[in-house]
Coordinates of C-alpha atoms and ligand atoms in Angstrom, one line a residue:
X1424 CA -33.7 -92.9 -4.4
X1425 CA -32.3 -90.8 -1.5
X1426 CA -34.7 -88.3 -0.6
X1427 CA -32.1 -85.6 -0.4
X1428 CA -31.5 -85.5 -3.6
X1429 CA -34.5 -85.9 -4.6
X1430 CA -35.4 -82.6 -3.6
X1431 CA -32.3 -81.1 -4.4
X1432 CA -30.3 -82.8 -7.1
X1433 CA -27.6 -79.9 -7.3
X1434 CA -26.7 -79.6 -3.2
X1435 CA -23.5 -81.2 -3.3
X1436 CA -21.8 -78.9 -5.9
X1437 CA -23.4 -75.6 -4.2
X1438 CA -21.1 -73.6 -2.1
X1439 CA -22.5 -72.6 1.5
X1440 CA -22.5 -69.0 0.1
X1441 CA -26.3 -68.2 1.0
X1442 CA -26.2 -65.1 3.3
X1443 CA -27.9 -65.6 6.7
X1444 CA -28.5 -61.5 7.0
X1445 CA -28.8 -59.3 4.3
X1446 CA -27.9 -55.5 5.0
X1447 CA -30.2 -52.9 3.3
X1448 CA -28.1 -50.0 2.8
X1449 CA -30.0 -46.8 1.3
X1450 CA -28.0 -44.5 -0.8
X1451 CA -28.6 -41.1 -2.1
X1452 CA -25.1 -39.4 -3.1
X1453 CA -22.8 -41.1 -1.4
X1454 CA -20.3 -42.2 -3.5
X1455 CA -17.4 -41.2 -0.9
X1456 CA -18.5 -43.6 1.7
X1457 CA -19.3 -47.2 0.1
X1458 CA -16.1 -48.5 0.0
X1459 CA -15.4 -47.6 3.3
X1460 CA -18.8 -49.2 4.2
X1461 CA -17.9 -52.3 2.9
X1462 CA -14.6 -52.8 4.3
X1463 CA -15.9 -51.7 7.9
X1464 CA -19.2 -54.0 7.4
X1465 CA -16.4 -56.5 6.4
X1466 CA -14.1 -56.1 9.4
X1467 CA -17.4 -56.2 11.6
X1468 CA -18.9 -59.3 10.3
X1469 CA -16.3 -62.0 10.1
X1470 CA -17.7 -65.4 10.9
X1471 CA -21.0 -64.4 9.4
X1472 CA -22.7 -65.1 6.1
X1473 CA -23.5 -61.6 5.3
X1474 CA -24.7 -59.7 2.0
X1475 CA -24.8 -56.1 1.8
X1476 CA -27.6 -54.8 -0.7
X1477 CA -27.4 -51.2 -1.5
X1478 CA -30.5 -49.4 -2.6
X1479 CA -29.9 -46.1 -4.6
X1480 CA -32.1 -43.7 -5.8
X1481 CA -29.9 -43.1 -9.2
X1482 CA -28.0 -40.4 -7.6
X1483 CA -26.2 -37.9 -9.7
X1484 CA -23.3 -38.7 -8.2
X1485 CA -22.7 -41.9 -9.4
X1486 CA -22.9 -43.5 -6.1
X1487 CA -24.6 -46.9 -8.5
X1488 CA -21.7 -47.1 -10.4
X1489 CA -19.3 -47.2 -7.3
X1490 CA -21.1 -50.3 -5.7
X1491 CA -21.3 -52.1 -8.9
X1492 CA -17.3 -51.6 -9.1
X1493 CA -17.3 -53.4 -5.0
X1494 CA -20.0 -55.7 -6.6
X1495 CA -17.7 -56.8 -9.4
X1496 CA -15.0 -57.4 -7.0
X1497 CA -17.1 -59.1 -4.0
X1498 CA -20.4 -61.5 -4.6
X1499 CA -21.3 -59.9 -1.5
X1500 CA -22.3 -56.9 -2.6
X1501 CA -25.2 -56.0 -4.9
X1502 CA -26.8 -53.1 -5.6
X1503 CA -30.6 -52.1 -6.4
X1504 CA -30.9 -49.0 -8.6
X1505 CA -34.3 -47.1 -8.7
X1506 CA -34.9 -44.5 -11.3
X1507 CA -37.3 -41.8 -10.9
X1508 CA -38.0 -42.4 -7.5
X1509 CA -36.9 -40.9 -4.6
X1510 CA -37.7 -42.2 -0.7
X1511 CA -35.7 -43.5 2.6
X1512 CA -38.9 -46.0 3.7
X1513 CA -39.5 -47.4 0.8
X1514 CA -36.1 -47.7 -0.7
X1515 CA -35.5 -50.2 2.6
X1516 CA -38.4 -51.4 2.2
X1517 CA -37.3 -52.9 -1.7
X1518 CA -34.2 -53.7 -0.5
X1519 CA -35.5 -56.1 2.2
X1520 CA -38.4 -57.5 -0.5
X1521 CA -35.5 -58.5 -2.5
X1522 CA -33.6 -60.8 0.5
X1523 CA -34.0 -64.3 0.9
X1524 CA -31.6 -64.1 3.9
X1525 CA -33.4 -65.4 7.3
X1526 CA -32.4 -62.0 8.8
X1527 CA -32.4 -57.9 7.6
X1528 CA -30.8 -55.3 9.0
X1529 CA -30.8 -51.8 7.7
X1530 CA -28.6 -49.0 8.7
X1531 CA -27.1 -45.8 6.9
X1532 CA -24.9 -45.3 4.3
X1533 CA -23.0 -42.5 4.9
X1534 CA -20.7 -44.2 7.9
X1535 CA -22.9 -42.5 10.9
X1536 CA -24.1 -45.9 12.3
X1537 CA -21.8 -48.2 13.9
X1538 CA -21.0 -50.9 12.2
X1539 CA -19.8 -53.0 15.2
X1540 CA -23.0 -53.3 16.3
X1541 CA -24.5 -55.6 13.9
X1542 CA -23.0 -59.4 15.0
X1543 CA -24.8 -58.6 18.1
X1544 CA -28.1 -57.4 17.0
X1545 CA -27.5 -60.4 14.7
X1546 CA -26.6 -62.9 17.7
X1547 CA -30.3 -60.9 19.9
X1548 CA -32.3 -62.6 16.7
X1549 CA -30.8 -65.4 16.5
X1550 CA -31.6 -66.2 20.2
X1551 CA -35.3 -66.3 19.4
X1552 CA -36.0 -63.9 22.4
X1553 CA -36.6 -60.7 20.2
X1554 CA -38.6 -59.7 17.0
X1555 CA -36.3 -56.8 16.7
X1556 CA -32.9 -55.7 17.5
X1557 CA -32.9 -51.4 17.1
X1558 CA -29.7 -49.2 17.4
X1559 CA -30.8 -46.4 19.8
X1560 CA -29.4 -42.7 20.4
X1561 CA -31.0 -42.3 23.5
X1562 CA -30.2 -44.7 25.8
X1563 CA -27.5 -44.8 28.2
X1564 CA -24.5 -45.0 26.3
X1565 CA -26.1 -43.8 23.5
X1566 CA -25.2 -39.8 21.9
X1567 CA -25.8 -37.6 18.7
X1568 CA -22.8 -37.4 18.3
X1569 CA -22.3 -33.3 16.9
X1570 CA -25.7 -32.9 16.0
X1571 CA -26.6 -29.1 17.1
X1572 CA -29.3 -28.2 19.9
X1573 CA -32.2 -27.3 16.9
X1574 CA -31.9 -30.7 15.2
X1575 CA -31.7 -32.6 18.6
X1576 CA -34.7 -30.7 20.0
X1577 CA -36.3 -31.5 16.7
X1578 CA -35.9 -35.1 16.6
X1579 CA -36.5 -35.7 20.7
X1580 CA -39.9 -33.6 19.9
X1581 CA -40.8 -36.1 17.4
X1582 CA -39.8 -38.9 19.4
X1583 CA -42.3 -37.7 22.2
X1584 CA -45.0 -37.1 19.3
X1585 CA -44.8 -40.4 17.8
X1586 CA -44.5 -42.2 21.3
X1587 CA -48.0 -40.7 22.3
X1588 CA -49.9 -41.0 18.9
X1589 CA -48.6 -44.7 17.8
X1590 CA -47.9 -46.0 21.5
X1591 CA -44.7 -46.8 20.6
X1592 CA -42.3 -48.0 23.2
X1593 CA -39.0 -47.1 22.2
X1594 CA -36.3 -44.5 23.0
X1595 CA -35.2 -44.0 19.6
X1596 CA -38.1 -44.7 17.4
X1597 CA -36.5 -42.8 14.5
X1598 CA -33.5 -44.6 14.4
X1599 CA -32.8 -45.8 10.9
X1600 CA -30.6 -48.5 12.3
X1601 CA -32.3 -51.9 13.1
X1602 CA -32.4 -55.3 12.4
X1603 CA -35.1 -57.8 12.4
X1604 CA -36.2 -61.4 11.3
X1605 CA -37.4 -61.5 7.1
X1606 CA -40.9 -63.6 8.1
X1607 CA -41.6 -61.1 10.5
X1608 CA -40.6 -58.2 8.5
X1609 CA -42.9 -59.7 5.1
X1610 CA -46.2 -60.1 7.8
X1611 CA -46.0 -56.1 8.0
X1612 CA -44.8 -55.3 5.0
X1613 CA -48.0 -55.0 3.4
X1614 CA -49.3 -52.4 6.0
X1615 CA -46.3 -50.3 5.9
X1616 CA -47.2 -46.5 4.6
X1617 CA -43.7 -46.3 2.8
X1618 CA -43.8 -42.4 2.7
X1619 CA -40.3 -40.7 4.1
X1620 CA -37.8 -41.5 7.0
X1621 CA -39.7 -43.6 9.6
X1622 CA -39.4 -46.8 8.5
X1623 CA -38.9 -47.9 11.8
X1624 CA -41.6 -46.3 13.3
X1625 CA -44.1 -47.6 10.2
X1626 CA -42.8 -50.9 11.4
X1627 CA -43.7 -50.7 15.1
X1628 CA -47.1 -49.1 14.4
X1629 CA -47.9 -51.8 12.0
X1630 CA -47.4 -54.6 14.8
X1631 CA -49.7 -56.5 16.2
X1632 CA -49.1 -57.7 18.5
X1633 CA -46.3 -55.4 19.6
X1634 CA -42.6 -56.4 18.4
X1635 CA -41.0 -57.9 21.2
X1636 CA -37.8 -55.4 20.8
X1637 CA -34.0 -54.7 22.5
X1638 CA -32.2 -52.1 22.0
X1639 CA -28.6 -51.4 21.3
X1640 CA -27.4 -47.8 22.8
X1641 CA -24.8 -46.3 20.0
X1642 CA -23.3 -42.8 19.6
X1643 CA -23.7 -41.2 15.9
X1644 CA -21.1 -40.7 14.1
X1645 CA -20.6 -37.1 12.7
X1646 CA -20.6 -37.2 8.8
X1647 CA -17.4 -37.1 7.2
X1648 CA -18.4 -37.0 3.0
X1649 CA -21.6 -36.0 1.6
X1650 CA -24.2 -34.3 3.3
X1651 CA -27.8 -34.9 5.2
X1652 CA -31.1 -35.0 3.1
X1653 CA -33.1 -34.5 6.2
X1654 CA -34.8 -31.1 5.4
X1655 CA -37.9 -29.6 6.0
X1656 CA -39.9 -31.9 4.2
X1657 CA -39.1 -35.0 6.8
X1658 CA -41.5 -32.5 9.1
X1659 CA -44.2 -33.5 6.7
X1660 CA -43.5 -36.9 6.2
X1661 CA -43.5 -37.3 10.1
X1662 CA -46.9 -35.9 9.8
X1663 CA -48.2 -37.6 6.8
X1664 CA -47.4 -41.2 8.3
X1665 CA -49.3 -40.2 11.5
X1666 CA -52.0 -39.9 9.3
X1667 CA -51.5 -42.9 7.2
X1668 CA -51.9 -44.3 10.4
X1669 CA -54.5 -42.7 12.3
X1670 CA -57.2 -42.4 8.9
X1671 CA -55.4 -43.8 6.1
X1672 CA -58.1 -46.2 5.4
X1673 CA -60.8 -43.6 5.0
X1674 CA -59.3 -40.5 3.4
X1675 CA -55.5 -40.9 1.7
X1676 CA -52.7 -38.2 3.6
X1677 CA -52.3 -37.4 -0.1
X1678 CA -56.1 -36.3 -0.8
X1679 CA -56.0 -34.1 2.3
X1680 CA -53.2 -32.5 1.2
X1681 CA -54.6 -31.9 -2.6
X1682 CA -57.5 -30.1 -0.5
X1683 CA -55.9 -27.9 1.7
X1684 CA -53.7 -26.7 -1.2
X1685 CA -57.4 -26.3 -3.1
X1686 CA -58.1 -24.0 -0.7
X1687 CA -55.2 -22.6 -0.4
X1688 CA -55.8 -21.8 -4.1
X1689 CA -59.1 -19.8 -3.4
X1690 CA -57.4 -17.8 -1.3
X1691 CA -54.3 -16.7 -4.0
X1692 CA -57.4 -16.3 -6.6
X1693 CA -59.1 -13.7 -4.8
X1694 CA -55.8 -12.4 -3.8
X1695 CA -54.1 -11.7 -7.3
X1696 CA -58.3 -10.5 -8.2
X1697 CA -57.8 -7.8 -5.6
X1698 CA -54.6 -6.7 -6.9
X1699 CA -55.3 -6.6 -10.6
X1700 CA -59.3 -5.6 -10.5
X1701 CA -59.5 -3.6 -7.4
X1702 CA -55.9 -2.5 -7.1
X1703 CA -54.8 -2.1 -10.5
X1704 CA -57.5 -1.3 -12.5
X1705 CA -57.9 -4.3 -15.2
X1706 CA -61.2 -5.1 -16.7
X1707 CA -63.2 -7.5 -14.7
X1708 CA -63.0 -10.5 -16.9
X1709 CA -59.6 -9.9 -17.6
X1710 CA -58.8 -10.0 -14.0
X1711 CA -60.8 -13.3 -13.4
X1712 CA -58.8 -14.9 -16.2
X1713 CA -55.3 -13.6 -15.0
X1714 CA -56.6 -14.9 -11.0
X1715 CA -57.5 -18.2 -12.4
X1716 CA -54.1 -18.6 -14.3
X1717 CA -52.3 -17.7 -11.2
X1718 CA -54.0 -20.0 -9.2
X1719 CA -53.6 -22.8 -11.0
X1720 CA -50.0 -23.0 -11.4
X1721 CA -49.7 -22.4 -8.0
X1722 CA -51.7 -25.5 -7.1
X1723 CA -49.6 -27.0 -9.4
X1724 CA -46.5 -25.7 -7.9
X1725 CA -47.4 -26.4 -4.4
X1726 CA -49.1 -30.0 -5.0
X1727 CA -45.6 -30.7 -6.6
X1728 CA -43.3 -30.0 -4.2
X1729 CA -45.5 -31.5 -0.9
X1730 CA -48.4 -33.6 -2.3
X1731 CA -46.4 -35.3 -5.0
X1732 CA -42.7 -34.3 -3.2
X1733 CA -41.8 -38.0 -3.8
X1734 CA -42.4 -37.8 -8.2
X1735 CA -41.7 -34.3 -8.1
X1736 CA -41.4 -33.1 -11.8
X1737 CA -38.4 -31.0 -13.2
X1738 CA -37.2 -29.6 -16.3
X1739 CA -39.5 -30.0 -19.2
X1740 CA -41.8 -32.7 -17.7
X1741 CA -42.6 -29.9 -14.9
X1742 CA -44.1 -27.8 -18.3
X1743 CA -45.1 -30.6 -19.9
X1744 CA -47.0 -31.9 -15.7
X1745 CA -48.7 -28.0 -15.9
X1746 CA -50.4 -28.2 -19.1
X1747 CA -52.1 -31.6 -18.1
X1748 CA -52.9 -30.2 -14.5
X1749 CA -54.9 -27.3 -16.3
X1750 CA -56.4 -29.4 -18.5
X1751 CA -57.7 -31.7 -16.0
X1752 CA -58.4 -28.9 -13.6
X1753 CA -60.8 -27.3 -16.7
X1754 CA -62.7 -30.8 -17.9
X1755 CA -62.8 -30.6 -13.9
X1756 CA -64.8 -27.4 -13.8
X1757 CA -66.6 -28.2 -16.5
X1758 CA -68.1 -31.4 -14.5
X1759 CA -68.6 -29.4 -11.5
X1760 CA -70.7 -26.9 -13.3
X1761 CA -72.5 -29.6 -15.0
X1762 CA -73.6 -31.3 -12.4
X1763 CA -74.5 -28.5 -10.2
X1764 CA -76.6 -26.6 -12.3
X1765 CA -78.3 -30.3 -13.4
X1766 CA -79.0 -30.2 -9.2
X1767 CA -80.2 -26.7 -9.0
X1768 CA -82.4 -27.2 -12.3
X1769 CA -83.8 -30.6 -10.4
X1770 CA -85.2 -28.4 -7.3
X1771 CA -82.2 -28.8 -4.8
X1772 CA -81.1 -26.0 -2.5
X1773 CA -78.2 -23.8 -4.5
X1774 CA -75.6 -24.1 -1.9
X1775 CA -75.5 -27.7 -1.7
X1776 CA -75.6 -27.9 -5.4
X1777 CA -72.6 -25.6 -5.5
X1778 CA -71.1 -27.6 -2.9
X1779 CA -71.6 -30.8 -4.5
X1780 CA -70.7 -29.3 -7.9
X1781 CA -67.0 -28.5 -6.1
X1782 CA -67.0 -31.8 -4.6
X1783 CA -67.6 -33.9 -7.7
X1784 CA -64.4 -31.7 -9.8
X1785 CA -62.5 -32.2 -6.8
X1786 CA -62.6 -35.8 -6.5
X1787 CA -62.0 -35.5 -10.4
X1788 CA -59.1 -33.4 -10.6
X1789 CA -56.8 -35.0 -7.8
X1790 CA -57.6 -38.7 -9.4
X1791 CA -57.1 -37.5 -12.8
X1792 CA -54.0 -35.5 -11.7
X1793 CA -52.6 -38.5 -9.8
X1794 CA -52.6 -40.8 -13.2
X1795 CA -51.9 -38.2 -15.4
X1796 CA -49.8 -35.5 -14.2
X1797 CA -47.8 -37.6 -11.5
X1798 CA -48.6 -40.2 -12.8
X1799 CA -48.6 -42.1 -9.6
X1800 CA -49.8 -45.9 -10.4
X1801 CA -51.6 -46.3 -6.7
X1802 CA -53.3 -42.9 -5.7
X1803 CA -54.4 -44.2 -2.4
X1804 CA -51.1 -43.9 -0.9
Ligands
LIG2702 N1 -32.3 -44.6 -1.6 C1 -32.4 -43.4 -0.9 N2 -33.4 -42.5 -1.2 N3 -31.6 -43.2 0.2 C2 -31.7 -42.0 0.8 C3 -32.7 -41.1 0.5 C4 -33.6 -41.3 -0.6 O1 -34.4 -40.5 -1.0 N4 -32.6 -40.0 1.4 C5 -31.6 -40.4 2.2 N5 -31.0 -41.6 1.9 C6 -29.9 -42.3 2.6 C7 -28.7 -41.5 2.7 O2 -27.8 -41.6 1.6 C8 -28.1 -42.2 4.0 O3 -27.4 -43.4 3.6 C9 -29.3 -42.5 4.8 O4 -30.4 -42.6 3.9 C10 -29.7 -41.5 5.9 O5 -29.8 -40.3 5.3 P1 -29.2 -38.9 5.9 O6 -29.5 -37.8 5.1 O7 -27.7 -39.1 6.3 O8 -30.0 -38.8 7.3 P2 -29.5 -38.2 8.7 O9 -28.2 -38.8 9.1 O10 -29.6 -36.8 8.6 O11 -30.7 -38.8 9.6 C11 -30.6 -39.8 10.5 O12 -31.5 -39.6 11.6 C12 -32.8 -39.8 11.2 C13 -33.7 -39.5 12.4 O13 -33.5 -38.3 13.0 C14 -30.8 -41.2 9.9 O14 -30.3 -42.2 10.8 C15 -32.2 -41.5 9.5 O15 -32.3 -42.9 9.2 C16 -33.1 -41.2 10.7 O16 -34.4 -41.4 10.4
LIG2703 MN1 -26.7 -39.4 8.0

């Protein structure tokens, strides 16, 4: 029998519609610029096998239901729709999971990176001499287009952070614009930290050896529809992948953070005990209560908007998230009490049985709070 069909009895009637790059295209409201996306990626590509796979984080604007309209209409497109999630890394990180393209790129959604830059990034992979092609800003011939002076001081001050703490030699290493071949991309998947903007970055500082890289120098284009989702919070998730990084395998970012805010708690509970015992006059015990309660919902508060910023809880669930946080937090108390007076009553010295006592309800409450108020499936990330 000829051996060509024998593996494959069906290759004659198949098409030569496999794309050789897929585009990974993350989406949070913005509806107004897929169809313009797809006609520039289009006009950009021709003589190409490409597929465009759009990634959205179910955003209230409908921007799903607009690329399954361009989907109906071209095989080309497709689009991945993620509910209750939220996340720029690890959106493009699904995206590219679900390729079976030789090559990925991924680039923005919202028409800022140039489009005309992809057959060549695409052309630097195919010559075997790179690992990765990456659209840079800051190269000669490269611009931010109308970004003003905070946000460009911002990002160039992050750019010399991350170059000194992950050794990273690049002049744009928060670009979100890049393209690279699928093996390599699946040998770092599994390292990648998958928390915020810096995909890229996660990328790079997962490598080893180093990605041999070249860079493409673009300017960005100013945003026409929608509007930017970099806030505040991409500060922390700058700073919680540089610890991913640097002692991810010993203490999770996530676990430092549930601490600090711990503490941060003692401080609010002797705070509001001040004001209602001392300042306003409230019976003692009363006061201890009212402190307690206080402090509790603002741990709760606080470890849902940064520690758990990515399954933050809204609406009824956020009721529903704060009754389980106090109860954990009190069967948490409970154990730490237990066990400390157990290690006092066995002859050890009372402060390190109150510190292990706080230890023990710590551990406690951030992995019970992890599975049951955020309920976040791997709480080592
Ligand atoms: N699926 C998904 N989930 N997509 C998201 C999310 C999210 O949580 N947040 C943002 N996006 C999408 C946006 O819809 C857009 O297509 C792209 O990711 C970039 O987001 P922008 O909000 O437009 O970012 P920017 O233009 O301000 O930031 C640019 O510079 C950063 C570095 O300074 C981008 O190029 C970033 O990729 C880059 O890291
Ligand atoms: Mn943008």
């Amino acid at each position: 029998m000829d051996a060509r069909l024998s593996q494959d009895p069906f290759a004659e009637d198949r098409p030569s519609t496999v794309p050789e790059i897929s585009i990974v295209i993350p989406t949070f409201n913005e509806k107004e610029n897929v169809t313009e996306l797809v006609r520039l990626v289009t006009a950009a590509m021709t003589g190409v096998r490409w597929e465009l796979i759009f990634v959205d984080d179910n955003s209230p604007d409908g921007t799903a239901r607009a690329v399954r309209e361009l989907a109906a209409a071209d095989g080309r497109v497709r689009c991945i729709q993620r509910l209750g999630r939220r996340g720029l890394s690890s959106a493009c990180i699904e995206g590219m999971l679900s390729s079976s393209a030789k090559y990925l790129a991924v680039m923005d959604g919202d028409l800022q990176h140039d489009e005309t830059l992809l057959p060549m990034m695409f052309d630097a992979l195919q010559s075997g001499d790179v690992d990765i092609a990456v659209a840079t800003r800051y190269a000669d011939g490269g611009g931010t287009g109308d970004w003003d002076a905070r946000r460009e001081q911002l990002s160039r001050a992050s750019t010399g952070l991350a170059k000194r703490v992950l050794q990273v030699e690049l002049s744009d290493p928060m670009s979100g614009f890049f393209a690279i071949e699928r093996e390599t991309f699946l040998g770092l998947a599994p390292k990648l930290s998958g928390v915020g903007f810096k995909i890229l970055l996660d990328l790079f500082a997962s490598a080893d050896p180093p990605l041999r890289v070249r860079e493409f120098p673009y300017e960005f284009r100013s945003r026409k529809a929608g509007e930017t989702k970099v806030d505040g919070m991409v500060a922390l998730d700058f700073i919680t992948m540089l610890l991913q990084k640097r002692i991810g395998r010993l203490v999770p970012p996530r676990f430092v953070y549930f601490c600090l805010i711990g503490g941060s708690g003692l401080v609010v509970h002797m705070l509001t005990l001040w004001l209602t015992f001392d300042v306003g006059g409230v019976a003692f015990a009363a006061s201890q209560a009212i402190a307690t309660g206080v402090a509790m919902v603002g741990n709760f508060t606080l470890n849902n908007l940064i520690t758990y910023r990515e399954s933050k809880l809204s609406g009824l669930d956020w009721f529903r998230g704060l009754f389980l946080f106090c109860l954990a937090c009190s069967v948490g108390a409970v154990a730490n009490v237990g066990v400390a007076a157990y290690l006092h009553g066995e002859g050890t010295l009372w402060l390190l049985s109150g510190l292990a006592g706080v230890l023990v309800s710590t551990v406690w409450n951030y992995a019970a709070t992890a599975f049951y108020v955020w309920r976040v499936p791997n709480s080592a990330r």
